[in-house]
mmCIF file of C-alpha atoms and ligand atoms in Angstrom:
data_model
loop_
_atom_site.group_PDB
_atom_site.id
_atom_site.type_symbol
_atom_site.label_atom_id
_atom_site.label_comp_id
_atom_site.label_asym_id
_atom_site.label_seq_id
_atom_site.Cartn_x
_atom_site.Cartn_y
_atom_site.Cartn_z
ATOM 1 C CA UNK A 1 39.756 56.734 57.187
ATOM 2 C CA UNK A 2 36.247 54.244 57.451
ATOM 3 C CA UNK A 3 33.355 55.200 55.763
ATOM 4 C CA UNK A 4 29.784 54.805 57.391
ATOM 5 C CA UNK A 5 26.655 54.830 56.255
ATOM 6 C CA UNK A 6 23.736 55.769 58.272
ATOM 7 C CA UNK A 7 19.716 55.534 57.429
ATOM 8 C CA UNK A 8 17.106 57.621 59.552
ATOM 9 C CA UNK A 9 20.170 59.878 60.794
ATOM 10 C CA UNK A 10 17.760 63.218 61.216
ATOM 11 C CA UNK A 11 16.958 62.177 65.169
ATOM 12 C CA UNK A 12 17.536 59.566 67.633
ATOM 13 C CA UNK A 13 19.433 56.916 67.438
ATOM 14 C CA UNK A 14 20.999 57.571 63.583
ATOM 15 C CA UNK A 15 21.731 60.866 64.893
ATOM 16 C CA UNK A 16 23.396 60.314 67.881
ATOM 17 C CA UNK A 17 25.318 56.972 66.366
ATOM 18 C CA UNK A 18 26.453 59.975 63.712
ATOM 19 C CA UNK A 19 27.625 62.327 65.613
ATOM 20 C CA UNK A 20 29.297 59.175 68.085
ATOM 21 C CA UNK A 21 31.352 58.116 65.026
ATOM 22 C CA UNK A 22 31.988 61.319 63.797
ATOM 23 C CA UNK A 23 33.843 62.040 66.816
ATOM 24 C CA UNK A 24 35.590 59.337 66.271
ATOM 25 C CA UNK A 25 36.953 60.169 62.350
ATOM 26 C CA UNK A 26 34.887 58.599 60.432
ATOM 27 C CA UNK A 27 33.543 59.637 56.894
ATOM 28 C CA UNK A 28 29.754 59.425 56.681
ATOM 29 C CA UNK A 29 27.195 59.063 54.547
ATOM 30 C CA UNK A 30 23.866 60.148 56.356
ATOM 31 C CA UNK A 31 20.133 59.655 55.334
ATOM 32 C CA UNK A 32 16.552 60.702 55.784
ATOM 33 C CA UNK A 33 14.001 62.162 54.327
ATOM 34 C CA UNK A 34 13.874 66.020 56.270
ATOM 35 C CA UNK A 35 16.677 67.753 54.547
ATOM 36 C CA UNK A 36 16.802 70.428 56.890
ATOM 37 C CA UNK A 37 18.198 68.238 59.547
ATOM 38 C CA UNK A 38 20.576 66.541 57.137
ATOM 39 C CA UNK A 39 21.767 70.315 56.379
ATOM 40 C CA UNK A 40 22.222 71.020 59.927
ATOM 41 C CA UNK A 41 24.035 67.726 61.174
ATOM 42 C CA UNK A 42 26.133 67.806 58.283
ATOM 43 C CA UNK A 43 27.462 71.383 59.631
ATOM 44 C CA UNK A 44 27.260 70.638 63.258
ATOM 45 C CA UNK A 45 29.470 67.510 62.618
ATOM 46 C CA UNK A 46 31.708 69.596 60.151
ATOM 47 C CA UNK A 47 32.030 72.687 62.621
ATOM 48 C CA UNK A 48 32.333 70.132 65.875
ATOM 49 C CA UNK A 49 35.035 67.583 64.267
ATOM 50 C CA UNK A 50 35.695 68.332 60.907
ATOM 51 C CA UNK A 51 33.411 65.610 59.045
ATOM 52 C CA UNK A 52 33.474 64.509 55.630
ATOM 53 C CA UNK A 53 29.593 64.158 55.168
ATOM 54 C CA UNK A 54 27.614 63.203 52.506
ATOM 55 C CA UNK A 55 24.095 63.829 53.051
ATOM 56 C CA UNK A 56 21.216 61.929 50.667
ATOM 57 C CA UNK A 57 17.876 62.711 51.211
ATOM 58 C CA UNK A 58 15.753 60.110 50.178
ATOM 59 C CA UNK A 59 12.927 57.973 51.385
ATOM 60 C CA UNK A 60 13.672 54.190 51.845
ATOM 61 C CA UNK A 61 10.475 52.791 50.869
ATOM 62 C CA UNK A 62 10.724 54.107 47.915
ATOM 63 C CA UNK A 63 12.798 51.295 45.888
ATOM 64 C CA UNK A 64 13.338 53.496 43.006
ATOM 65 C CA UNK A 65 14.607 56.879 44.749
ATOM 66 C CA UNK A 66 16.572 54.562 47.092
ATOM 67 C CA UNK A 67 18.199 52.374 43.752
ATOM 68 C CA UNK A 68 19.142 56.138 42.066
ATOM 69 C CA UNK A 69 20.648 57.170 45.132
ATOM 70 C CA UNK A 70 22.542 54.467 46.030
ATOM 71 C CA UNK A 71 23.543 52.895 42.918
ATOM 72 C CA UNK A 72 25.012 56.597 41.882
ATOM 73 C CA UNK A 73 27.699 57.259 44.891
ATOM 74 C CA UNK A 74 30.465 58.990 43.909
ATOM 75 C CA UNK A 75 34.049 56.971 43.458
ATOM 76 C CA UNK A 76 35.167 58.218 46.776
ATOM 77 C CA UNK A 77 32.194 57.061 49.199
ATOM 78 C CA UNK A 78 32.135 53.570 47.456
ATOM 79 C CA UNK A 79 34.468 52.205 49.961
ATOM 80 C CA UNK A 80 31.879 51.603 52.959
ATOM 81 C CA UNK A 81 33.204 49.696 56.013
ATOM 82 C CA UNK A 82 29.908 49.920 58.036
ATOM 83 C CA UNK A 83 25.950 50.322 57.273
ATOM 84 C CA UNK A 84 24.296 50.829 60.007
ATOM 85 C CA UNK A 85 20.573 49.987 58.973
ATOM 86 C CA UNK A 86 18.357 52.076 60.942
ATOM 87 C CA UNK A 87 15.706 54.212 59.218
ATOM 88 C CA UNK A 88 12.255 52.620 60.998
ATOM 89 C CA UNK A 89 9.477 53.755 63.121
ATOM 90 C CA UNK A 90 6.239 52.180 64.887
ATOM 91 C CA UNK A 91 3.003 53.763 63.485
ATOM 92 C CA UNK A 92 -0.179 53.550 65.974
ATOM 93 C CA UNK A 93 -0.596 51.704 68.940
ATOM 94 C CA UNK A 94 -3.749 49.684 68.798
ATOM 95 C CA UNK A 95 -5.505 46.094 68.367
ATOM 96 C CA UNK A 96 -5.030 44.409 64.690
ATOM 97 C CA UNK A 97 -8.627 44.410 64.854
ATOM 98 C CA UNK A 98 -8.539 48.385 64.878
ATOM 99 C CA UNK A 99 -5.603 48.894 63.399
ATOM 100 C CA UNK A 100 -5.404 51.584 59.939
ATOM 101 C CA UNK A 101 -3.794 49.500 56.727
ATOM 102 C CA UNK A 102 -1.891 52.963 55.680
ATOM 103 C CA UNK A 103 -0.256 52.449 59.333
ATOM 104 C CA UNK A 104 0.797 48.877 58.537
ATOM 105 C CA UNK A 105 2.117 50.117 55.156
ATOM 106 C CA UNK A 106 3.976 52.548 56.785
ATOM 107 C CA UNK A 107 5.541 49.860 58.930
ATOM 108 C CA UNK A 108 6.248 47.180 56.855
ATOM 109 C CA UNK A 109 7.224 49.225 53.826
ATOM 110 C CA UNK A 110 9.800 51.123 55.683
ATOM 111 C CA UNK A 111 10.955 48.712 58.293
ATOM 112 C CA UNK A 112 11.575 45.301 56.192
ATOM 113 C CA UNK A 113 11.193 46.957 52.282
ATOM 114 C CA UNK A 114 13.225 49.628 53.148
ATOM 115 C CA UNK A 115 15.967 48.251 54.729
ATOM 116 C CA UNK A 116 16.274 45.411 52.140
ATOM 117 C CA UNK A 117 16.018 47.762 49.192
ATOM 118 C CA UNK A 118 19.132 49.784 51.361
ATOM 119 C CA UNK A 119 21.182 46.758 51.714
ATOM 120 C CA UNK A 120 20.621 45.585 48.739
ATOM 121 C CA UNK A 121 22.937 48.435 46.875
ATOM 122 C CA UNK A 122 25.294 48.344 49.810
ATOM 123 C CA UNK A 123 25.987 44.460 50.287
ATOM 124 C CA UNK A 124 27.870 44.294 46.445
ATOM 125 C CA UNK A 125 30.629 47.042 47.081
ATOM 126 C CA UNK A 126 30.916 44.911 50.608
ATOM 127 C CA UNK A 127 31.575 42.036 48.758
ATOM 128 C CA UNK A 128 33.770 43.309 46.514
ATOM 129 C CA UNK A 129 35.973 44.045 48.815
ATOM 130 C CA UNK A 130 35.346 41.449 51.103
ATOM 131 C CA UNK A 131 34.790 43.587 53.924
ATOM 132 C CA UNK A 132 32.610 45.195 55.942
ATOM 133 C CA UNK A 133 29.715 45.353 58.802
ATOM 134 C CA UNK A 134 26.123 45.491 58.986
ATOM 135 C CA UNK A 135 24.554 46.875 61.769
ATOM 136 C CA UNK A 136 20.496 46.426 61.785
ATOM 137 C CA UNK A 137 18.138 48.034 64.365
ATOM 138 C CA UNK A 138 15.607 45.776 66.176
ATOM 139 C CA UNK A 139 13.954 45.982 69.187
ATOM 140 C CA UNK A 140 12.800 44.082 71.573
ATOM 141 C CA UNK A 141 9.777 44.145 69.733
ATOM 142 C CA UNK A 142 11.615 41.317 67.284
ATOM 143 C CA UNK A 143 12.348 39.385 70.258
ATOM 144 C CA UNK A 144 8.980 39.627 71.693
ATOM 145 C CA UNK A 145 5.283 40.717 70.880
ATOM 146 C CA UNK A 146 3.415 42.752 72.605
ATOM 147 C CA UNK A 147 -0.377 44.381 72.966
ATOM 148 C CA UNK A 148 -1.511 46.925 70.561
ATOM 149 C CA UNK A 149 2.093 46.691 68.720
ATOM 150 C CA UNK A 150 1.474 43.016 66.302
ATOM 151 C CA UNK A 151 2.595 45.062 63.285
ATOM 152 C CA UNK A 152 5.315 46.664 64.901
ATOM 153 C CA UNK A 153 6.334 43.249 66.525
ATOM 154 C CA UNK A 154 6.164 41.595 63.277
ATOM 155 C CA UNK A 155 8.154 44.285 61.064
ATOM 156 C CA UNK A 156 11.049 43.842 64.063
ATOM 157 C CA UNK A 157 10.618 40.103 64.244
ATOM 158 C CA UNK A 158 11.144 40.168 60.457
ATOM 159 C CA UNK A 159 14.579 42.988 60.856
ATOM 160 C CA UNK A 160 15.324 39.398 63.530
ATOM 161 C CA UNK A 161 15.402 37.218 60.384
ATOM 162 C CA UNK A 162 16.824 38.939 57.757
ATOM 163 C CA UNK A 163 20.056 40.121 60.263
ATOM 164 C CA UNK A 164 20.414 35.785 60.994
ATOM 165 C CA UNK A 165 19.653 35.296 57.232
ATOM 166 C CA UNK A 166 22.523 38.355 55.921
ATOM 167 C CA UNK A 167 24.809 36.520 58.458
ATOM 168 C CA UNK A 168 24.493 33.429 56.450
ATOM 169 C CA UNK A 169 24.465 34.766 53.397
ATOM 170 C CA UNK A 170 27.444 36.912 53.991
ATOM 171 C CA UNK A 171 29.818 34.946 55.892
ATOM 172 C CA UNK A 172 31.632 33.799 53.104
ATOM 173 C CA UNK A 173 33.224 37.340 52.218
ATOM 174 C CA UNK A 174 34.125 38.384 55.348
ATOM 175 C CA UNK A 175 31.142 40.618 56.164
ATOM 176 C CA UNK A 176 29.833 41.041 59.740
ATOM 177 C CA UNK A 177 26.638 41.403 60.387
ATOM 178 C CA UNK A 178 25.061 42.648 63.960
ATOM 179 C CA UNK A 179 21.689 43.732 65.368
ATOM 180 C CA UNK A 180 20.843 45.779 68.389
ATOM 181 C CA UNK A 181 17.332 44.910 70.229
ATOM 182 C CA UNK A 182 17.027 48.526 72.431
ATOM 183 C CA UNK A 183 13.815 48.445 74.349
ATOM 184 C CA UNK A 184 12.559 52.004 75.251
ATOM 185 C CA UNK A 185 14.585 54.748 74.128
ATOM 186 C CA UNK A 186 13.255 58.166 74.127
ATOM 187 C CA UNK A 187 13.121 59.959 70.611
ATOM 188 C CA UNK A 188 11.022 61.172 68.317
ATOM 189 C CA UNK A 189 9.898 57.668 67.881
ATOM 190 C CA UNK A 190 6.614 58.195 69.993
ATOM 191 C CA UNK A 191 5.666 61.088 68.802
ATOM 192 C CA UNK A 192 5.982 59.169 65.492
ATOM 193 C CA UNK A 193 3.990 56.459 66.974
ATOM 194 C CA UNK A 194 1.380 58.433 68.238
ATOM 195 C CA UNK A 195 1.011 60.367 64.855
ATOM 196 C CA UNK A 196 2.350 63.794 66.336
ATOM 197 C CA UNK A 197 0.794 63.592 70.095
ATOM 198 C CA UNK A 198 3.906 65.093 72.137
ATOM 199 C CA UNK A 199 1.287 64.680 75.172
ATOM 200 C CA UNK A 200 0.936 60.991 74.127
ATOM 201 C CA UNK A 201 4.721 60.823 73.613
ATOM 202 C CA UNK A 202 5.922 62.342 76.905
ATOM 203 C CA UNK A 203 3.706 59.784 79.043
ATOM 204 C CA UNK A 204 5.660 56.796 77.458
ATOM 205 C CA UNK A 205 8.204 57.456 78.892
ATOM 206 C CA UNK A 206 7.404 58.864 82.655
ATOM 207 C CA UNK A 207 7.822 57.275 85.912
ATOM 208 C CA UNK A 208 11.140 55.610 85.217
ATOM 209 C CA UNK A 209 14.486 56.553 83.113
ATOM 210 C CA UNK A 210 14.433 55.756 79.313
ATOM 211 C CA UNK A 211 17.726 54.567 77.385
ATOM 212 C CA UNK A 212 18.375 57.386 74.916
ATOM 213 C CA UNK A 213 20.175 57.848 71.361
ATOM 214 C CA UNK A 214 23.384 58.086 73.360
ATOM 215 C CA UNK A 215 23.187 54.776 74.993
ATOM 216 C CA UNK A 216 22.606 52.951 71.704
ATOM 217 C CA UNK A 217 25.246 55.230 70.092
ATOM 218 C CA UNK A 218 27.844 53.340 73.115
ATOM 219 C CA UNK A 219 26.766 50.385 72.499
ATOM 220 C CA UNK A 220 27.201 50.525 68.457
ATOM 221 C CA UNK A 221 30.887 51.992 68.957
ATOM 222 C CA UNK A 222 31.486 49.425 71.059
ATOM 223 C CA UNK A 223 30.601 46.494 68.764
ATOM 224 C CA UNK A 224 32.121 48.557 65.348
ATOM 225 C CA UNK A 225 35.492 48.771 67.685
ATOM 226 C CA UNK A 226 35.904 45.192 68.429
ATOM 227 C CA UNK A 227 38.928 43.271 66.604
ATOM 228 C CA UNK A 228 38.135 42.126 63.479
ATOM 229 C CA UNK A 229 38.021 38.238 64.287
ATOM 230 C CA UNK A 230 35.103 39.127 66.786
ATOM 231 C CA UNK A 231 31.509 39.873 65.465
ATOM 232 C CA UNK A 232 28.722 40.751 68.005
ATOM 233 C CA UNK A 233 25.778 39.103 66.422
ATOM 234 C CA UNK A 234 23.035 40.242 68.855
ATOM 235 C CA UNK A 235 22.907 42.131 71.471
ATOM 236 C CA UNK A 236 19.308 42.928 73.623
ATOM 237 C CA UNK A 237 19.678 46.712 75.754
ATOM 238 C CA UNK A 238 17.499 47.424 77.930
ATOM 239 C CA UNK A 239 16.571 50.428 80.775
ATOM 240 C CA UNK A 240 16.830 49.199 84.142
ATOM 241 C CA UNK A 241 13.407 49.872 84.649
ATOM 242 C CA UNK A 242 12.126 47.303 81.709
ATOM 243 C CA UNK A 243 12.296 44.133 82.117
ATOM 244 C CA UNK A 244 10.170 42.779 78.664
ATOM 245 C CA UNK A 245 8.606 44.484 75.918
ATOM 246 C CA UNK A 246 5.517 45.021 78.390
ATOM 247 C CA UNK A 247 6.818 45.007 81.538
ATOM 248 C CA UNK A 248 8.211 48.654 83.022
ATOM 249 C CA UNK A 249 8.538 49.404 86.232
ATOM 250 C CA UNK A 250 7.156 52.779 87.229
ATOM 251 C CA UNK A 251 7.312 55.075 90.158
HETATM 252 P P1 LIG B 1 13.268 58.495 65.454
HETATM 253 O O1 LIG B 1 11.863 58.715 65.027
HETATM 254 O O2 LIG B 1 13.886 59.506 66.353
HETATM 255 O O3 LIG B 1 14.205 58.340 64.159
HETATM 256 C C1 LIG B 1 13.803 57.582 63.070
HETATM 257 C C2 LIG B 1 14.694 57.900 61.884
HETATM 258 O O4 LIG B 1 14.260 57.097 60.774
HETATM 259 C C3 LIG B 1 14.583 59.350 61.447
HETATM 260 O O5 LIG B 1 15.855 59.849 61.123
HETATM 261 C C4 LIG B 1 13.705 59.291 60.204
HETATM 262 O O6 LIG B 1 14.091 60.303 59.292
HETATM 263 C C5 LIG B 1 14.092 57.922 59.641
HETATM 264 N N1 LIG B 1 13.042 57.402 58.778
HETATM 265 C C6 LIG B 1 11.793 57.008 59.121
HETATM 266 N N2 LIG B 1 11.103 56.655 58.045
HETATM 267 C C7 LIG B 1 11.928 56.831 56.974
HETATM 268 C C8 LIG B 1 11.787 56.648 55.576
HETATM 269 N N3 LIG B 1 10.640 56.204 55.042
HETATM 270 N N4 LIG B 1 12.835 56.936 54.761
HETATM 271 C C9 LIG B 1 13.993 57.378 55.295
HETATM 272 N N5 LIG B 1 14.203 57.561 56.591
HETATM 273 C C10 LIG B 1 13.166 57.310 57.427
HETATM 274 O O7 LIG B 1 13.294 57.049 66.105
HETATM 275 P P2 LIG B 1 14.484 56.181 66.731
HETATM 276 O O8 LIG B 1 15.774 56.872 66.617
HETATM 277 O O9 LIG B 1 14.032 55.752 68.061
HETATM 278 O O10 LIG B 1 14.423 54.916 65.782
HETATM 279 C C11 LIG B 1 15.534 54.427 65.051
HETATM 280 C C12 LIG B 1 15.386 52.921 64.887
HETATM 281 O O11 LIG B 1 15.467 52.312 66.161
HETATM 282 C C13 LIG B 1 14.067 52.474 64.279
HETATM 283 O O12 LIG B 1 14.321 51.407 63.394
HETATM 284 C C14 LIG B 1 13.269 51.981 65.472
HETATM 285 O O13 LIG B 1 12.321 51.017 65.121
HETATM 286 C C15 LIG B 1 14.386 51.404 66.315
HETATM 287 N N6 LIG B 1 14.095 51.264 67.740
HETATM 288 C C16 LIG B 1 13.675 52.331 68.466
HETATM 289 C C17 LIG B 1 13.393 52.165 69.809
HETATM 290 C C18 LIG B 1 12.856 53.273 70.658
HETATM 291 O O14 LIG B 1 12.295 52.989 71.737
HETATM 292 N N7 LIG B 1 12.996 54.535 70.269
HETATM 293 C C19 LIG B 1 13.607 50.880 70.485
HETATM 294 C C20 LIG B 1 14.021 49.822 69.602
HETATM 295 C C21 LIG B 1 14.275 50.025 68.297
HETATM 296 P P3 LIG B 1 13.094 61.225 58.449
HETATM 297 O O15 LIG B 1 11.838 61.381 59.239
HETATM 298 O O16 LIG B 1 13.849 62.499 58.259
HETATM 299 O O17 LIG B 1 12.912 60.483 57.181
HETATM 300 C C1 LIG B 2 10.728 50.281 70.212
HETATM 301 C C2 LIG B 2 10.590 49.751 71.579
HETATM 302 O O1 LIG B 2 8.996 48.603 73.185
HETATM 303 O O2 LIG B 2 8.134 50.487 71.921
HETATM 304 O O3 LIG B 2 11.136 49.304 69.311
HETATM 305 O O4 LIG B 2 8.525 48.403 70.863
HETATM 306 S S1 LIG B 2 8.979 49.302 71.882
#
């Protein structure tokens, strides 16, 4: 049986990619910092298909918490096939001018730190056994930059790097490594954005249809199913409706 790991699975797109692979037997290790949600997606995927879960409740900017978690998995969840790095969020919506340093932190601590500090304990027990797959979460905001969002943008233009750079770096032992560039998908990621604003949120994502967790859920199962010669190193989804990071089309 393969053996995931997932970051930021409480909502979204971790949660949906969970419960996607779930159904599909794998084992999981599943992350985030709201324990509740951990508690109840670890039964709902035990109770729907019978999941081995193992949740860990920890917050990836934290380099310490993350190293003690990690670096302590039991013998039987060492064996990871796939980490699918996708713990992130935006964090206010204005001009760098105006922009709030704790909201940059935010970003950039969670979005580039975090996921390096998370790879960094998985990528060894990949190349040990000279297997596995990566999976990183861009956006379209890595691909391009748009108003209000230049931290945002950068932190995703930076996930853009690192997934060519781990490609390099890891091609000698075997290891795939992939990103997915969604543009709007409707989570809780606005209400994140928009510090809590459901009002905010809701508006986002009005006058045309949003991807959702689902759609990026396909799309991962798809790549994580492909033969093992085959490695899809990028791939850029979009909702009909958008055609750029600032361009939507709405009725
Ligand atoms: P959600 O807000 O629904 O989910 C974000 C997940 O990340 C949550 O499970 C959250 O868990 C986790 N997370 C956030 N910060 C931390 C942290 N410091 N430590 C641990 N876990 C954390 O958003 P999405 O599902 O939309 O976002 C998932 C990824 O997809 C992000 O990287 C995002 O940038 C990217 N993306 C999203 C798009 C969109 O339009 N929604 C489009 C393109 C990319 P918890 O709060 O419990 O810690
Ligand atoms: C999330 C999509 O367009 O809000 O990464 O940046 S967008």
């Amino acid at each position: 049986m393969k053996t995931a790991i997932i970051t930021g699975a409480t909502s979204g797109i971790g949660e949906a990619c969970a419960k996607r692979l779930a159904s599909e037997g794998w084992r999981l290790i599943i992350t985030g910092r709201r324990e509740d949600k951990l508690k109840k997606l670890v039964n709902e995927l035990k109770e729907k298909f019978y999941t081995e879960t193992l949740p860990l409740v920890f917050d990836v900017r934290d380099e310490h918490q993350t190293i003690t978690y990690l670096s302590n998995l039991p013998e039987t969840w060492k064996d990871i096939d796939l980490l699918i790095n996708n713990a992130g969020l935006a964090s206010g919506l204005e001009p760098l001018q105006d922009g709030d340093t704790e909201d940059w932190n935010k970003m950039i601590d969670t979005n580039i730190k975090g996921l390096l500090y998370v790879s960094k304990q998985i990528m060894p027990l990949m190349i040990e056994r000279r297997k596995g797959h990566i999976i990183n979460l861009g956006s379209i905001a890595g691909k391009e930059v748009y108003p209000n969002g230049v931290v945002y943008c950068a932190t995703k233009h930076a996930v853009d790097a690192i997934s060519k750079g781990m490609r390099l770096d890891l091609v000698p032992y075997g290891i795939k490594v992939s990103q997915i560039c969604p543009g709007a998908v409707e989570t809780e990621f606005s209400v994140v954005r928009f510090h809590g604003d459901k009002n905010k949120a809701d508006n986002v994502y009005k006058g045309f249809t949003p991807l959702n967790g689902d759609d990026i859920a396909d799309v991962i199962a798809y790549i994580v199913n492909l033969p093992d010669h085959v490695c899809i190193n990028d791939i850029v989804v979009m909702p009909k409706a958008q055609a750029s990071a600032y361009v939507t089309h709405k009725v």
